[in-house]
Amino acid sequence: MRNPQLNGDGKLQHLLTIEGLPREILVHILDTAASFIGVTEREVKKVPLLRGKSVFNLFFEPSTRTRTTFEIAAKRLSADVINLNITVSSSTKGETLLDTVDNLCAMHADMFVVRHSSSGAAHLIASHVAPHVHVINAGDGRHAHPTQGLLDIYTIRHYKKDFTGLSVAIVGDVLHSRVARSLIHGLTTLGAPDVRVIGPRTLLPTGVEQLGVSVHHDMREGLAGCDVVVMLRLQNERMKGPLLPSAQEFFKSYGLTPQKLVLAKPDAIVMHPGPMNRGVEIDSSVADGPHSVILPQVTFGIAVRMAVMSILAGN
Ligand code: CP
């Protein structure tokens, strides 16, 4: 079946999910992002690759990192950026998602960056817009968050150089995590041989092994000898009913503390997509400690999002 993200020439038309993307495209995005790091460190942080293009940020769910770094990235590519304020938009008066999109297309939108609580929202828009318009999924329900997955694999490649022989542990609420799903697809496509998910049975999806990961319920066993630890937030807003005794109990079993981190390799890196809940999934001494690359992840996100937008625009 044809991948709806690719055009007839096999080039990226939309970025909706990492699942099913060829390895070459992932590597091209990572390499392009690396070439933009220099731009983001210059005094004049602008290139003209999206000059004259209009990028619309449509965030129907809250965001700090994704929305802001998409805006910075688009501005660094010299695009015009419009942040639709959903809370005061006509969607509060009953306008449908596709009617909103049609109206923004009538204003000559070239690219949409979409976050939505419904899985499939970005796919719906991508299947609706004209062929010259590009759609980037900035997180849909619990389905996918492809640019977060890409910035996560960019960060891992930056610190660990390549994926062969790498052990990556993803810990916590995998069940509700679009970040975990996107990262797992990225890591397995790039050939990481040992991807582990760690969490209580109630927070791991049934059949998650089919994604090519091993499953651990004991955090100490799961962390043993790993190179990368990715901590996930408990997504209380997506939970239907109580899945845990308490946040304190969760922290005792699955919170990352210095005592647990020593089980990983001595040079292990600690990642978190944010927002963090200190004292729930991660201890402050780890979040702010020498193994943490949580803030560099955010910075790399700018270059990764510049790469995605410039590739979609045909540069
Ligand atoms: N990682 C992430 O998506 O963060 P925001 O919700 O702040 O965008």
Coordinates of C-alpha atoms and ligand atoms in Angstrom, one line a residue:
M1 CA 0.0 0.0 0.0
R2 CA 1.3 3.5 -0.9
N3 CA 2.6 5.5 2.1
P4 CA 0.3 8.6 2.3
Q5 CA 3.3 10.7 3.4
L6 CA 5.2 10.2 0.2
N7 CA 4.5 11.6 -3.2
G8 CA 4.6 9.6 -6.4
D9 CA 8.4 10.1 -6.6
G10 CA 8.9 8.6 -3.1
K11 CA 9.7 12.1 -1.6
L12 CA 8.2 13.4 1.6
Q13 CA 5.0 15.3 1.1
H14 CA 3.7 15.3 4.7
L15 CA 5.2 14.2 8.0
L16 CA 2.5 12.3 9.8
T17 CA 4.3 9.3 11.5
I18 CA 7.7 7.7 11.6
E19 CA 6.1 4.3 11.1
G20 CA 6.8 3.0 7.6
L21 CA 9.2 5.8 6.6
P22 CA 12.3 4.4 4.8
R23 CA 15.6 4.5 6.6
E24 CA 17.1 6.8 3.9
I25 CA 14.5 9.5 4.6
L26 CA 15.2 9.3 8.4
V27 CA 18.9 9.6 7.8
H28 CA 18.4 12.5 5.3
I29 CA 16.3 14.4 7.9
L30 CA 19.0 13.8 10.6
D31 CA 21.8 14.8 8.2
T32 CA 19.9 17.9 7.1
A33 CA 19.3 18.8 10.7
A34 CA 23.0 18.5 11.4
S35 CA 23.7 21.0 8.6
F36 CA 21.3 23.5 10.3
I37 CA 23.1 23.4 13.7
G38 CA 25.6 25.8 12.3
V39 CA 22.8 28.2 11.3
T40 CA 21.3 28.1 14.8
E41 CA 24.7 29.0 16.3
R42 CA 25.4 32.0 14.0
E43 CA 24.8 35.6 14.9
V44 CA 22.3 36.0 12.0
K45 CA 20.3 32.8 12.4
K46 CA 18.4 32.9 9.1
V47 CA 18.4 31.2 5.8
P48 CA 16.0 32.1 2.9
L49 CA 14.7 28.5 2.2
L50 CA 11.1 29.2 3.1
R51 CA 11.0 32.9 2.1
G52 CA 7.4 33.8 0.9
K53 CA 5.9 30.7 2.4
S54 CA 3.2 30.8 5.1
V55 CA 3.3 28.3 8.0
F56 CA 0.2 27.9 10.2
N57 CA 0.6 26.5 13.7
L58 CA -2.6 24.8 14.7
F59 CA -2.3 23.6 18.3
F60 CA -5.6 22.2 19.6
E61 CA -3.7 20.9 22.7
P62 CA -1.3 22.8 25.0
S63 CA 2.4 22.9 24.1
T64 CA 5.6 24.7 25.2
R65 CA 8.4 23.0 23.4
T66 CA 6.9 21.8 20.1
R67 CA 4.9 24.9 19.2
T68 CA 7.7 27.3 20.1
T69 CA 10.5 25.4 18.4
F70 CA 8.4 25.1 15.2
E71 CA 7.8 28.8 15.3
I72 CA 11.5 29.5 15.8
A73 CA 12.4 27.0 13.1
A74 CA 10.0 28.5 10.5
K75 CA 11.3 32.0 11.3
R76 CA 14.9 30.8 10.8
L77 CA 13.9 29.5 7.4
S78 CA 12.4 33.0 6.7
A79 CA 8.8 31.8 6.5
D80 CA 5.8 33.9 7.6
V81 CA 4.4 32.2 10.8
I82 CA 0.8 32.4 11.9
N83 CA -0.1 30.9 15.3
L84 CA -3.8 30.3 15.3
N85 CA -5.1 30.9 18.8
I86 CA -7.5 28.0 19.0
T87 CA -9.2 29.2 22.3
V88 CA -10.4 32.4 20.5
S89 CA -10.8 30.9 17.0
S90 CA -14.2 30.0 15.4
S91 CA -13.7 26.4 16.2
T92 CA -15.2 27.4 19.6
K93 CA -18.4 28.3 17.7
G94 CA -18.6 24.9 16.1
E95 CA -16.5 25.3 12.9
T96 CA -15.2 21.9 11.8
L97 CA -11.5 21.2 11.6
L98 CA -11.7 20.9 7.8
D99 CA -13.7 24.2 7.4
T100 CA -11.0 25.9 9.5
V101 CA -8.3 24.4 7.2
D102 CA -10.2 25.4 4.1
N103 CA -10.4 29.0 5.3
L104 CA -6.7 29.1 6.1
C105 CA -5.9 27.6 2.7
A106 CA -8.0 30.5 1.2
M107 CA -5.4 32.7 2.9
H108 CA -2.7 30.9 0.9
A109 CA -1.3 28.5 3.6
D110 CA 1.7 26.5 2.4
M111 CA 2.2 24.4 5.5
F112 CA 0.2 23.3 8.6
V113 CA 1.8 22.1 11.9
V114 CA -1.0 20.3 13.7
R115 CA -1.4 19.1 17.3
H116 CA -4.7 17.5 18.2
S117 CA -6.1 15.3 20.9
S118 CA -7.7 13.0 18.2
S119 CA -5.4 10.4 16.6
G120 CA -5.6 10.8 12.9
A121 CA -6.3 14.6 12.8
A122 CA -3.2 15.4 10.8
H123 CA -3.9 12.5 8.4
L124 CA -7.4 13.9 7.8
I125 CA -6.0 17.3 7.0
A126 CA -3.3 15.8 4.8
S127 CA -5.8 13.8 2.8
H128 CA -8.0 17.0 2.3
V129 CA -5.5 19.7 1.3
A130 CA -4.3 20.6 -2.2
P131 CA -1.0 18.9 -3.4
H132 CA 1.1 22.0 -2.9
V133 CA 0.2 22.2 0.9
H134 CA 2.2 20.2 3.4
V135 CA 1.1 18.9 6.8
I136 CA 3.3 18.1 9.8
N137 CA 1.9 16.1 12.7
A138 CA 3.0 17.8 16.0
G139 CA 1.3 15.1 18.1
D140 CA -2.1 13.4 17.6
G141 CA -3.7 11.7 20.5
R142 CA -1.7 8.8 21.6
H143 CA -0.7 7.9 18.0
A144 CA 2.4 9.7 16.9
H145 CA 4.7 12.6 17.5
P146 CA 7.2 12.2 14.6
T147 CA 9.3 15.4 15.1
Q148 CA 9.8 14.5 18.8
G149 CA 10.9 11.0 17.7
L150 CA 13.2 12.5 15.2
L151 CA 14.8 14.9 17.7
D152 CA 15.1 12.0 20.1
I153 CA 17.0 9.9 17.6
Y154 CA 19.1 13.0 16.6
T155 CA 20.1 13.4 20.3
I156 CA 21.0 9.7 20.6
R157 CA 23.1 9.8 17.4
H158 CA 24.8 13.0 18.6
Y159 CA 25.9 11.5 21.9
K160 CA 26.3 7.8 20.9
K161 CA 27.4 8.3 17.2
D162 CA 25.6 5.2 15.8
F163 CA 22.8 2.8 16.7
T164 CA 24.6 -0.5 16.3
G165 CA 25.1 -2.2 19.7
L166 CA 22.9 0.4 21.4
S167 CA 20.6 -0.5 24.3
V168 CA 17.8 2.0 24.9
A169 CA 15.3 1.8 27.8
I170 CA 12.0 3.7 27.6
V171 CA 10.4 3.9 31.0
G172 CA 6.9 4.7 32.3
D173 CA 3.6 5.4 30.6
V174 CA 4.2 3.9 27.2
L175 CA 0.5 3.1 26.8
H176 CA -0.5 6.8 26.3
S177 CA 2.7 7.9 24.8
R178 CA 2.8 9.0 21.1
V179 CA 6.5 10.0 21.8
A180 CA 7.4 6.4 22.8
R181 CA 5.7 5.0 19.7
S182 CA 7.5 7.4 17.3
L183 CA 10.8 6.8 19.0
I184 CA 10.4 3.0 18.9
H185 CA 9.7 3.1 15.1
G186 CA 12.7 5.4 14.6
L187 CA 15.1 3.3 16.6
T188 CA 14.0 0.0 15.0
T189 CA 14.2 1.5 11.5
L190 CA 17.7 2.7 12.2
G191 CA 18.8 -0.7 13.4
A192 CA 19.1 -0.3 17.2
P193 CA 19.3 -3.9 18.3
D194 CA 18.0 -3.6 21.9
V195 CA 15.0 -1.4 22.7
R196 CA 13.4 -2.1 26.0
V197 CA 10.1 -0.8 27.5
I198 CA 9.8 -0.7 31.3
G199 CA 6.6 -0.1 33.2
P200 CA 3.7 -1.6 35.1
R201 CA 1.4 -3.9 33.2
T202 CA -1.3 -1.2 33.3
L203 CA 0.9 1.3 31.4
L204 CA 2.3 -0.9 28.7
P205 CA 0.2 -1.6 25.5
T206 CA -0.9 -5.1 24.9
G207 CA 1.3 -6.7 22.2
V208 CA 3.9 -4.0 22.4
E209 CA 6.6 -6.7 21.7
Q210 CA 5.3 -6.7 18.1
L211 CA 7.0 -3.3 17.7
G212 CA 10.4 -5.1 18.2
V213 CA 11.0 -4.2 21.9
S214 CA 11.5 -6.3 25.0
V215 CA 9.2 -5.8 28.0
H216 CA 10.3 -5.3 31.6
H217 CA 8.2 -4.7 34.6
D218 CA 11.2 -4.6 37.0
M219 CA 13.0 -1.3 36.4
R220 CA 16.3 -2.4 37.8
E221 CA 16.4 -5.4 35.5
G222 CA 15.4 -3.2 32.5
L223 CA 18.0 -0.6 33.1
A224 CA 20.9 -3.0 33.5
G225 CA 23.7 -2.0 31.1
C226 CA 21.7 0.4 28.9
D227 CA 23.2 3.3 27.0
V228 CA 20.2 5.5 26.9
V229 CA 17.3 6.0 29.4
V230 CA 14.2 7.8 28.1
M231 CA 11.8 8.8 30.9
L232 CA 8.1 9.4 30.1
R233 CA 5.5 11.5 31.8
L234 CA 2.4 9.9 33.3
Q235 CA -0.3 11.2 30.9
N236 CA -3.1 11.6 33.5
E237 CA -5.2 13.6 30.9
R238 CA -5.4 10.5 28.7
M239 CA -6.1 7.9 31.5
K240 CA -9.6 6.6 31.8
G241 CA -9.9 5.6 35.5
P242 CA -7.1 4.9 38.0
L243 CA -4.2 2.8 36.5
L244 CA -1.8 3.3 39.4
P245 CA -2.1 3.1 43.2
S246 CA -0.5 6.6 43.5
A247 CA 2.2 8.9 42.1
Q248 CA 4.3 8.1 45.1
E249 CA 4.1 4.3 44.6
F250 CA 4.9 4.9 40.9
F251 CA 8.0 6.9 41.8
K252 CA 9.2 4.1 44.2
S253 CA 9.0 1.5 41.4
Y254 CA 9.6 3.4 38.2
G255 CA 11.0 6.9 39.1
L256 CA 14.6 7.5 37.9
T257 CA 16.8 8.1 40.9
P258 CA 20.6 8.2 41.2
Q259 CA 20.4 4.7 42.9
K260 CA 18.6 3.2 39.9
L261 CA 20.7 5.1 37.2
V262 CA 23.9 3.4 38.4
L263 CA 22.6 0.2 36.9
A264 CA 22.8 1.7 33.4
K265 CA 26.2 2.1 31.7
P266 CA 28.5 4.7 33.4
D267 CA 28.2 7.0 30.3
A268 CA 24.5 6.5 29.9
I269 CA 22.5 9.6 28.8
V270 CA 19.1 10.5 30.3
M271 CA 16.4 11.9 28.1
H272 CA 12.8 13.2 28.6
P273 CA 10.5 14.7 26.0
G274 CA 9.0 17.1 28.5
P275 CA 7.1 18.3 30.3
M276 CA 8.7 16.7 33.3
N277 CA 7.0 15.8 36.5
R278 CA 9.8 16.0 39.1
G279 CA 9.4 13.5 41.9
V280 CA 6.9 11.4 39.8
E281 CA 8.9 9.9 37.0
I282 CA 12.3 11.5 37.6
D283 CA 14.2 12.8 40.6
S284 CA 15.5 16.4 40.3
S285 CA 19.1 15.3 41.0
V286 CA 18.9 13.1 37.8
A287 CA 17.0 15.7 35.7
D288 CA 19.6 18.3 36.4
G289 CA 22.5 16.0 36.8
P290 CA 25.5 15.2 34.6
H291 CA 23.8 12.4 32.6
S292 CA 20.9 14.5 31.6
V293 CA 20.6 15.7 28.0
I294 CA 17.0 16.9 28.4
L295 CA 17.7 20.6 27.5
P296 CA 20.0 19.8 24.5
Q297 CA 17.0 17.7 23.2
V298 CA 15.0 20.9 23.1
T299 CA 17.7 22.8 21.3
F300 CA 18.2 20.0 18.7
G301 CA 14.5 20.2 18.1
I302 CA 14.9 23.5 16.3
A303 CA 17.4 22.1 13.8
V304 CA 15.3 19.0 13.3
R305 CA 12.1 21.0 12.6
M306 CA 14.0 23.2 10.2
A307 CA 15.1 20.1 8.4
V308 CA 11.6 18.7 8.2
M309 CA 10.1 21.9 6.9
S310 CA 12.8 22.6 4.4
I311 CA 12.7 19.0 3.0
L312 CA 8.9 19.2 2.7
A313 CA 9.2 22.5 0.8
G314 CA 11.5 20.8 -1.7
N315 CA 14.9 22.1 -0.6
Ligands
CP1 N1 7.6 17.1 24.1 C1 6.5 17.9 23.8 O1 5.7 17.6 22.9 O2 6.4 19.0 24.6 P1 5.3 20.1 24.5 O3 4.0 19.4 24.8 O4 5.7 21.2 25.4 O5 5.2 20.5 23.0

